[in-house]
XYZ file of C-alpha atoms in Angstrom:
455
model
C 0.000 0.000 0.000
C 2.710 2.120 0.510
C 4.226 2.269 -2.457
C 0.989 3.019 -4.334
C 0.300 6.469 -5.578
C -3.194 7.398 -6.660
C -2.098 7.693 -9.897
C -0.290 4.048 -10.074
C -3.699 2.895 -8.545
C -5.678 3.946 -11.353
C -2.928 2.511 -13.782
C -3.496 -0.985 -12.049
C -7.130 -0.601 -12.428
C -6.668 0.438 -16.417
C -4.863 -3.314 -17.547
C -8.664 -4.711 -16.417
C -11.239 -1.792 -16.744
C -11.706 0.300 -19.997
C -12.895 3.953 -18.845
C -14.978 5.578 -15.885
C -11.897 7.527 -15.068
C -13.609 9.287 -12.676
C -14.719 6.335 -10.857
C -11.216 4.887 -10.421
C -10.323 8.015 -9.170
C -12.665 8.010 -6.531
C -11.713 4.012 -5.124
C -7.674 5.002 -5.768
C -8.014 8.153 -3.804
C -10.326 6.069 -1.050
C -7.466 3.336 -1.139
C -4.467 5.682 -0.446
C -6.677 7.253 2.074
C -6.396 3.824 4.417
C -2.701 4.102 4.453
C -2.172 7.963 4.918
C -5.197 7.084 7.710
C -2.205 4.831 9.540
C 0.717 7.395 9.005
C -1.822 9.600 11.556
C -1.057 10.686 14.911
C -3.113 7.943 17.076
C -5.197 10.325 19.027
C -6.568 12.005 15.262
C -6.616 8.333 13.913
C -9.501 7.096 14.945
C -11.714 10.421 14.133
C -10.798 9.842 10.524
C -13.670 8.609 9.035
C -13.492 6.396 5.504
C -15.265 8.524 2.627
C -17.954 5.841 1.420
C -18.877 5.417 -2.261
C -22.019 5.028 -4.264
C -21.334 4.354 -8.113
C -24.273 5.110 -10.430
C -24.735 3.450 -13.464
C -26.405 1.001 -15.218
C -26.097 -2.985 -15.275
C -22.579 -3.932 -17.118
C -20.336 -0.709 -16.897
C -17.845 -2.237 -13.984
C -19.158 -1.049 -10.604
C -18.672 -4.537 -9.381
C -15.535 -5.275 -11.316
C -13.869 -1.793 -9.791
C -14.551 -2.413 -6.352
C -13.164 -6.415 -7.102
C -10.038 -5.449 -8.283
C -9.440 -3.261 -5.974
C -9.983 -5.688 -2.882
C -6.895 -7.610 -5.010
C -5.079 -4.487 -5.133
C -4.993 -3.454 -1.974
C -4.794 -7.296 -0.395
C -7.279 -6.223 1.572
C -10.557 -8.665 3.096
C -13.932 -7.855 0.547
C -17.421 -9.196 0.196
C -19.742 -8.164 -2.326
C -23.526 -8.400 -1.066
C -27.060 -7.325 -2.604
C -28.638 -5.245 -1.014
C -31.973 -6.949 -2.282
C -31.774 -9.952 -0.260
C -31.462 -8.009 3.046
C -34.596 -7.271 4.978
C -35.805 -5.309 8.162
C -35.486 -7.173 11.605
C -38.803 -9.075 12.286
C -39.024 -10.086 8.639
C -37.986 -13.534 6.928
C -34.650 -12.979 5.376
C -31.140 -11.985 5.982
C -30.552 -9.261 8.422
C -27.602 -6.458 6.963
C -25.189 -7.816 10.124
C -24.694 -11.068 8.391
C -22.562 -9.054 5.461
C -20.177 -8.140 8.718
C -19.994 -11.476 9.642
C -19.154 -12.686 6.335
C -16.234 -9.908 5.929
C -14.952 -11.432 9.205
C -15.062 -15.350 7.580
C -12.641 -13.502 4.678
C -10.532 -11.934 6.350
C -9.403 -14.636 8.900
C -9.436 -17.103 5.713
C -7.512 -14.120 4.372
C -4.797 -14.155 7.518
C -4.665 -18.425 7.516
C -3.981 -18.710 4.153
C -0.950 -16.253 4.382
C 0.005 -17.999 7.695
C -0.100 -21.487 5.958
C 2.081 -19.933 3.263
C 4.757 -19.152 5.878
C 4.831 -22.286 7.424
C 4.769 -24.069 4.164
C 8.636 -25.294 4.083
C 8.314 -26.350 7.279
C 5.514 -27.981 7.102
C 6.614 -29.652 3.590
C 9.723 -31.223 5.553
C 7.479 -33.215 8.054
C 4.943 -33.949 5.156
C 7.596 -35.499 3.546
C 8.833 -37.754 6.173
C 5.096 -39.119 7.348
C 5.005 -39.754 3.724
C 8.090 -41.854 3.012
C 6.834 -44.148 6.774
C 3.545 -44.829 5.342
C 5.644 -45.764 1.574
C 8.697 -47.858 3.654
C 6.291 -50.180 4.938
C 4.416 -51.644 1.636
C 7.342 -51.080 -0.528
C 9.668 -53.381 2.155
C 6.922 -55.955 1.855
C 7.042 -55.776 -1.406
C 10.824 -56.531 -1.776
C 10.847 -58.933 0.656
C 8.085 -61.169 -1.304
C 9.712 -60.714 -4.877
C 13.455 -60.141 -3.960
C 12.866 -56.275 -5.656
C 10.625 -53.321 -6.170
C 9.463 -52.852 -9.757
C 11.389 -49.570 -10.794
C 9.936 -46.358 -12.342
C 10.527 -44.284 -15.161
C 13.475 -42.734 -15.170
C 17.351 -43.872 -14.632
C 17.770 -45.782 -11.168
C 18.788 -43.999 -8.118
C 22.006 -44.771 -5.905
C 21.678 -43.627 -2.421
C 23.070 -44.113 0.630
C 20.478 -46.039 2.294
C 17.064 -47.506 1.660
C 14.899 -44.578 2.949
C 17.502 -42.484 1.103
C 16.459 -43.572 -1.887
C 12.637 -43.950 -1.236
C 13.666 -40.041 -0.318
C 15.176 -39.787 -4.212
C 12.331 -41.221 -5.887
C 9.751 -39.657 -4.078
C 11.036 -36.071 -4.831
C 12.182 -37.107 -8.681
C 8.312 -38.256 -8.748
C 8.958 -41.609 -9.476
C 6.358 -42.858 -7.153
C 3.738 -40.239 -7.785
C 1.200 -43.433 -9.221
C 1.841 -45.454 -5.756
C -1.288 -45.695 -3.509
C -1.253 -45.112 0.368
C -3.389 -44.938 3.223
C -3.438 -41.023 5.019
C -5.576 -40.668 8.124
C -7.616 -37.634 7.506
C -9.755 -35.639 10.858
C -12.739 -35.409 9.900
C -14.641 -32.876 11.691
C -18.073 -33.364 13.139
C -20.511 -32.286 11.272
C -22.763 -29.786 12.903
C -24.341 -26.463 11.568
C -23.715 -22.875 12.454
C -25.852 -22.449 15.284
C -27.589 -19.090 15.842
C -28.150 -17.304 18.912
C -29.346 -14.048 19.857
C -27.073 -11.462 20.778
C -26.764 -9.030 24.106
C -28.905 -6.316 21.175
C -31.114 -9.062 19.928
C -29.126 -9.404 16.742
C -27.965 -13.166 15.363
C -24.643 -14.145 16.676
C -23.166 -17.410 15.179
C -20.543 -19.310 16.183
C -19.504 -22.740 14.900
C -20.031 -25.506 17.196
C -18.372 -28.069 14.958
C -15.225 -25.906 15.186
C -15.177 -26.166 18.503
C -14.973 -29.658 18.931
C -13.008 -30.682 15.945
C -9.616 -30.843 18.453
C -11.419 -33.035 20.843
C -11.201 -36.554 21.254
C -14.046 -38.697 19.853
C -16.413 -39.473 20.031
C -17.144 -35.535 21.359
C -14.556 -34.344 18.582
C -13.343 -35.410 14.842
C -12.553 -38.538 13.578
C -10.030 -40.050 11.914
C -10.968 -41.583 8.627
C -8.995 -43.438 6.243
C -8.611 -42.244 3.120
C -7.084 -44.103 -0.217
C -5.312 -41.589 -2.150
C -2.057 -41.028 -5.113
C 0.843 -39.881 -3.843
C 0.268 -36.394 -5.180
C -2.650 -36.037 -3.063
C -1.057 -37.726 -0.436
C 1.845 -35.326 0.201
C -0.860 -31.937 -0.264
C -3.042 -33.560 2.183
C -0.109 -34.023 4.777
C 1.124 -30.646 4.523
C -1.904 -28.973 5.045
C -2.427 -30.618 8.415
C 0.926 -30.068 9.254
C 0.473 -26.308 8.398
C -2.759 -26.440 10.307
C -0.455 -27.536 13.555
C 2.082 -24.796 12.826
C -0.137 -21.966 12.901
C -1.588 -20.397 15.831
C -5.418 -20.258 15.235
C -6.059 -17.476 18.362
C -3.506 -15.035 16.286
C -5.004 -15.952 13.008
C -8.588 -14.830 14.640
C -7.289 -11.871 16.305
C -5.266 -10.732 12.945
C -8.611 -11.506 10.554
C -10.405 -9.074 12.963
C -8.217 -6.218 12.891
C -7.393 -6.629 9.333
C -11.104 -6.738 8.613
C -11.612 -3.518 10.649
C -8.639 -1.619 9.396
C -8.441 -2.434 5.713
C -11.617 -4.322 5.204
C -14.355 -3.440 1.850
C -17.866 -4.125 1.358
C -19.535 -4.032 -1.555
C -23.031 -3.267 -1.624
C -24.817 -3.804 -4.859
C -28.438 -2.691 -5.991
C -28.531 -0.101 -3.294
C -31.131 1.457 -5.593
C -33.646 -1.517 -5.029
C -34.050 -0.695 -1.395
C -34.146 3.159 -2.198
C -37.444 3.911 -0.994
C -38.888 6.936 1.596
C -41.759 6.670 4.320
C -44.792 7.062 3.256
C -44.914 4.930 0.016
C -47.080 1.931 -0.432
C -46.489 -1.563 -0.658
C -42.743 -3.017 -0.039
C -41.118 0.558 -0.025
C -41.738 0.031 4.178
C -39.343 -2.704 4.217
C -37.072 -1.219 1.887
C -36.691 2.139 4.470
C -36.464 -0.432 7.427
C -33.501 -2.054 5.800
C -31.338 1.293 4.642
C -32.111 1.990 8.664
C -30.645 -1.168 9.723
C -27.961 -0.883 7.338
C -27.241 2.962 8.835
C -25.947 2.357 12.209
C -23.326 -0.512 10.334
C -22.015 2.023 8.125
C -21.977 4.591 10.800
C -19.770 2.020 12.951
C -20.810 -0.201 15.478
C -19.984 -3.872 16.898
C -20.826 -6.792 15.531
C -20.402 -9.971 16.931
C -19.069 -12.926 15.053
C -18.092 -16.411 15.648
C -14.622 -14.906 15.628
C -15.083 -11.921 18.277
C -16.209 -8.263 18.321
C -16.034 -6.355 15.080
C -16.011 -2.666 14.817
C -17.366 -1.339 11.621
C -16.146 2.569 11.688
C -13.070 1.837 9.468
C -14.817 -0.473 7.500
C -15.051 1.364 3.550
C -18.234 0.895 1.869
C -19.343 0.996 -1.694
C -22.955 0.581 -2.887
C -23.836 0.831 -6.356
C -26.891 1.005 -8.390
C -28.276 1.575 -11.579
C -31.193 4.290 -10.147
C -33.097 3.850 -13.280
C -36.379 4.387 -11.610
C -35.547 5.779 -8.080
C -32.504 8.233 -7.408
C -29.789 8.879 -4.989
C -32.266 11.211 -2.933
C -34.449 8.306 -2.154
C -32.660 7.089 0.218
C -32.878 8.264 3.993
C -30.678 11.180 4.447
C -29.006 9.933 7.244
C -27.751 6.869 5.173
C -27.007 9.348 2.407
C -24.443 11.525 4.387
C -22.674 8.312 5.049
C -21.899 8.213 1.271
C -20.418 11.364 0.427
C -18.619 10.278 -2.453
C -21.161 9.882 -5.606
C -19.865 8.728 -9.211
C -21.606 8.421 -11.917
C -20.350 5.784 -14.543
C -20.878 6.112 -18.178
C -22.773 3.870 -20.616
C -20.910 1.790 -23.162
C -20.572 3.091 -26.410
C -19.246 1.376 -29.271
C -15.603 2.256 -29.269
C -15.797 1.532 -25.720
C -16.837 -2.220 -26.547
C -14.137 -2.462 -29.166
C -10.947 -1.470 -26.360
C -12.971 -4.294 -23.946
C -12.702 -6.402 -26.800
C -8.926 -5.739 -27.167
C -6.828 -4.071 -24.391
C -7.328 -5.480 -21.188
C -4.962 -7.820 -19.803
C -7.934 -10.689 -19.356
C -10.057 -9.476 -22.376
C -12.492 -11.598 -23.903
C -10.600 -12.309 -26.986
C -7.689 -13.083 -25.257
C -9.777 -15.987 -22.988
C -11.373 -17.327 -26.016
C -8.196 -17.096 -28.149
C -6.285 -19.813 -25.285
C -9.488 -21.648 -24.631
C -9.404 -23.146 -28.306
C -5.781 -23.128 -27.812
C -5.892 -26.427 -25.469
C -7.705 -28.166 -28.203
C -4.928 -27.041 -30.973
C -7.215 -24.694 -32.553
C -5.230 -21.287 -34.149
C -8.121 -19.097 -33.500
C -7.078 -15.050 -34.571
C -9.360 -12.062 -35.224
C -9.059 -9.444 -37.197
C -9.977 -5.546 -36.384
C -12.861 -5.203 -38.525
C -13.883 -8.703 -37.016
C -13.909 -6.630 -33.325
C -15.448 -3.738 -35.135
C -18.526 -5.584 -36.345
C -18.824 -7.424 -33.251
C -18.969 -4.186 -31.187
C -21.459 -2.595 -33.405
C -23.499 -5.845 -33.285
C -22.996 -5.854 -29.484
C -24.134 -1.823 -29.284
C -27.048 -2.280 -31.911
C -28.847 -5.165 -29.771
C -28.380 -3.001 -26.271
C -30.085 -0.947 -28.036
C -32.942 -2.236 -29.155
C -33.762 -4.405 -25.944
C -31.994 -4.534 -22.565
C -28.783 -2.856 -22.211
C -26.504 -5.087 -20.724
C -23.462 -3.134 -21.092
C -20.343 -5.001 -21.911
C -21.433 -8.644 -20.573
C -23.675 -8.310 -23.829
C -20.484 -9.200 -25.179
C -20.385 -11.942 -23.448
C -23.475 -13.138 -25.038
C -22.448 -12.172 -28.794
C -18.981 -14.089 -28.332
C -20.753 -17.418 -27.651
C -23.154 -16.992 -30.057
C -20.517 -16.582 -32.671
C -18.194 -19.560 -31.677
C -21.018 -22.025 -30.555
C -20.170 -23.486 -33.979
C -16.216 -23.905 -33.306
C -16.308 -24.314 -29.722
C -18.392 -27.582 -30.225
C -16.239 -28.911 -33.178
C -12.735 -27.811 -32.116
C -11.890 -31.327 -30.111
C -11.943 -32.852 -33.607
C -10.352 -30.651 -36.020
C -6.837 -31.220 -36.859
C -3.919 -29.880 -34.523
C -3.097 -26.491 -35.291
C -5.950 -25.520 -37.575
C -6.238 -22.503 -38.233
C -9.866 -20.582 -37.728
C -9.164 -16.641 -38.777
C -12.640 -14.268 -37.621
C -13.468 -11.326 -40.025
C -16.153 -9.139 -40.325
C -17.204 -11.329 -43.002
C -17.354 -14.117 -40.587
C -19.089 -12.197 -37.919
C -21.868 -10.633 -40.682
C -22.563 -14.312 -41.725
C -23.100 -15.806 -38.283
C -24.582 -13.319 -36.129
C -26.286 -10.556 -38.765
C -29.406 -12.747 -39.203
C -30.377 -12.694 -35.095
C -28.947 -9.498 -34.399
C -31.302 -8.382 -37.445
C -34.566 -9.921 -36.348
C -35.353 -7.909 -33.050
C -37.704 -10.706 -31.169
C -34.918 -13.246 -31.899
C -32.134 -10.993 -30.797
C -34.509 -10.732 -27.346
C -34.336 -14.484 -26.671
C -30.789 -15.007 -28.504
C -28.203 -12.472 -27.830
C-alpha cells in the first residue's frame, strides 16, 4: 500500500477496466486514504472517518468489477452483497449484520492462508517424512516377497540407504502413481448455530469448530482415506500447516485486518431506495437502509470470531437508479456516502478497447481456450469492429446489458467452433473477419424478437 500512488492505482485498475476515469479516481483516492489514515497521529486516527462510495450506473459498466479489483489491489478482506436480499429485523430474510460477519469469515481465511504460506517449508519437511513411513512399509513388503521393487521411469537412483532412496524417488516423482493410506480428521458435522445477541441481533458461532480438536467421540474422527501420492503429500502438509499456525492469532489478525483495511460491496442499493410514506414493499425497503445505517456509521458486531467494529470499515454501494434516485434514500444513510460517481454507458468504441486491451479481455480468454484443443483461433480488427457494433445495436434495441452483452455475442458466434474444435486437426487454423461475424450473427442481431431471446 505504501508504495501506491493514486495515480499508479488507477494505472493498475486500467490493464482490467476500460474507462470511468472518474470512478477509479474516486476508489484510488479512497485506497491511499487507508494508508495515509495509519501514518496519523493515534489520538486524530480514529476520528478519521473512511469517505464511502455510491457508483451510479447502469447494469454492465464495472461497478462490481472496480470495487473487485481493488480488494486484489490493496490485499485487503472484501465481500460483495445485494442489497436486495437483506430485509428489516422481524421479517424472513437476511438481516444487513450477516454481510459483517461474512467480511470477518474472509478476512481470517484471508490471515490463515498467508500464515499457511509461511509455514509451508516447514511444514513440507514433516509432510515429507510421514510420507516416506507410510511408503517404507508396503514397498519393504514388497521386496521382501519378490526379492525387488518394480522400478519407475526414469534412470535408477544410488543412495546411501534404503529410505535415502525412497527419499530420491519420491522427490524425482517416481512414485507419484503409488497408492497409500493417510488418516484424515474429519470434523463433526454440525451447523452454524444461531443465537441471539446481548442487542437481539444473530450471533453465530460454529459448534463443529469447537470440537473438531477433541477426542471422539465428542470431537473429529479419523478416517482413512485411499489416495495417489500427489494427493497424499498436499493432504499431509496442510495438516501439518494447520499444527504450525496459531489459530487465536489468526482470529485476532482476521479481525483487525477486517476492521482496518476491510471493503464491502453493496450492490443494488437502488432496489431498497425507498422513503416513508410509500405503499407496498417501499416500508421494508426504508427499514432495511435503517438497519444498514448504524453498520455504516460504525458499530460492533459480533461474530463467531469476536467483536467487530465497523467505523473503518469502507463501503461501496452501487446502483443503476433507473427508476428511483440517490435522494431516495434516507438522508441519514445518504451523508454516510459522500462520495457519488456516476459511470458512463458503453458506447461502441468503448466495446471495441474491452474487446482488445485489457490484460484478461475476452478475446484473449477465447483465443487460449481453443488453444488447449490445438485450434489457431485469430481475429481481425474489422472482425472486433462488427462485433462491437453488433454488441451496441442489440443493447439498443432491448436490454442494455453493457459489456457482458459481449459476453453473449462471443458465444453466439463460436457455438459453432467451440463444439467442433476437439476434432479438427492440430493447429488448424480458424481466422474471424467481419465477413465471418456478418454471416453468423447478422441474421439474429437483425430480427429484433430473436435478438430478445438469442443475444
Amino acid at each position: 500500500m505504501k508504495n501506491l500512488t493514486p495515480r499508479e492505482i488507477v494505472a493498475e485498475l486500467d490493464r482490467y477496466i476500460v474507462g470511468q476515469r472518474q470512478a477509479k479516481r474516486a476508489v484510488a483516492i479512497a485506497l491511499r486514504n487507508r494508508w495515509r489514515r495509519q501514518q496519523v497521529d493515534p489520538a486524530l486516527r480514529d476520528e478519521i472517518a473512511p469517505k464511502n462510495i455510491i457508483m451510479i450506473g447502469p447494469t454492465g459498466v464495472g461497478k462490481t468489477e472496480i470495487a473487485r479489483r481493488l480488494a486484489k489491489l490493496a490485499h485487503a478482506p472484501f465481500v460483495k452483497v445485494e442489497a436486495s436480499k437483506y430485509t428489516e429485523v422481524g421479517y424472513v430474510g437476511r438481516d444487513v449484520e450477516s454481510m459483517v460477519r461474512d467480511l470477518a469469515e474472509v478476512a481470517v481465511k484471508l490471515v490463515r492462508d498467508e500464515e499457511m504460506e509461511k509455514v509451508r517449508t516447514r511444514a513440507a519437511a514433516t509432510a515429507e517424512e510421514r510420507l516416506l513411513d507410510l511408503l517404507a512399509g508396503p514397498i519393504a513388503a514388497e521386496r521382501a516377497r519378490t526379492g525387488f521393487v518394480a522400478p519407475a521411469s526414469g534412470p535408477a537412483t544410488t543412495a546411501a540407504s534404503p529410505r535415502d532412496q525412497l527419499r530420491a524417488d519420491l522427490r524425482a516423482g517416481k512414485l507419484d502413481d503409488r497408492w497409500v493410506e493417510v488418516d484424515v480428521i474429519e470434523s463433526p458435522q454440525i451447523p452454524m448455530l444461531g443465537v441471539l445477541g446481548p442487542q437481539g441481533g444473530e450471533q453465530g458461532f460454529d459448534l463443529g469448530e469447537m470440537l473438531k480438536n477433541l477426542p471422539p467421540p465428542f470431537g473429529g474422527r479419523q478416517k482413512k482415506q485411499k489416495v495417489k501420492v500427489p494427493d497424499a503429500r498436499r493432504l499431509l502438509e496442510n495438516e501439518e500447516a494447520s499444527k504450525l499456525i496459531d489459530e487465536d492469532k489468526v482470529k485476532r489478525e482476521g479481525i483487525r485486518r477486517a476492521e482496518e483495511s476491510g471493503i464491502v460491496f453493496i450492490d443494488e442499493i437502488d432496489k431498497v431506495a425507498g422513503r416513508q410514506g410509500a405503499h407496498g414493499p417501499d416500508v421494508s425497503r426504508e427499514g432495511v437502509q435503517r438497519d444498514l445505517l448504524p453498520i455504516v456509521e460504525g458499530s460492533t458486531v459480533a461474530t463467531r470470531f469476536g467483536p467487530l467494529k465497523t467505523d473503518h470499515i469502507l463501503f461501496v454501494a452501487a446502483g443503476a437508479f433507473h427508476v428511483s434516485r440517490p435522494s431516495d434514500l434516507i438522508p441519514e444513510l445518504q451523508g454516510r456516502f459522500p462520495l457519488r460517481v456516476e459511470l458512463e454507458p458503453l458506447k461502441q468504441p468503448d466495446f471495441v478497447r474491452i474487446l482488445k486491451e485489457p490484460q484478461n479481455s475476452l478475446l484473449k480468454q477465447y483465443t487460449a481456450l481453443l488453444a488447449t484443443e490445438g485450434v489457431d483461433l485469430s481475429f481481425t480488427d474489422d472482425a472486433v469492429e462488427e462485433l462491437a457494433r453488433i454488441a451496441q445495436e442489440v443493447n439498443e434495441r432491448t436490454e442494455n446489458i453493457g459489456a457482458r452483452r459481449l459476453h453473449t455475442v462471443l458465444e453466439r458466434l463460436l457455438d459453432e467452433v467451440s463444439f467442433e474444435a476437439s476434432e479438427l486437426p492440430p493447429g488448424h487454423p480458424i481466422r474471424v473477419d467481419a465477413a465471418y461475424v456478418k454471416q453468423r450473427l447478422q441474421d439474429v442481431a437483425a430480427d429484433e424478437d430473436l435478438s430478445k431471446y438469442i443475444l
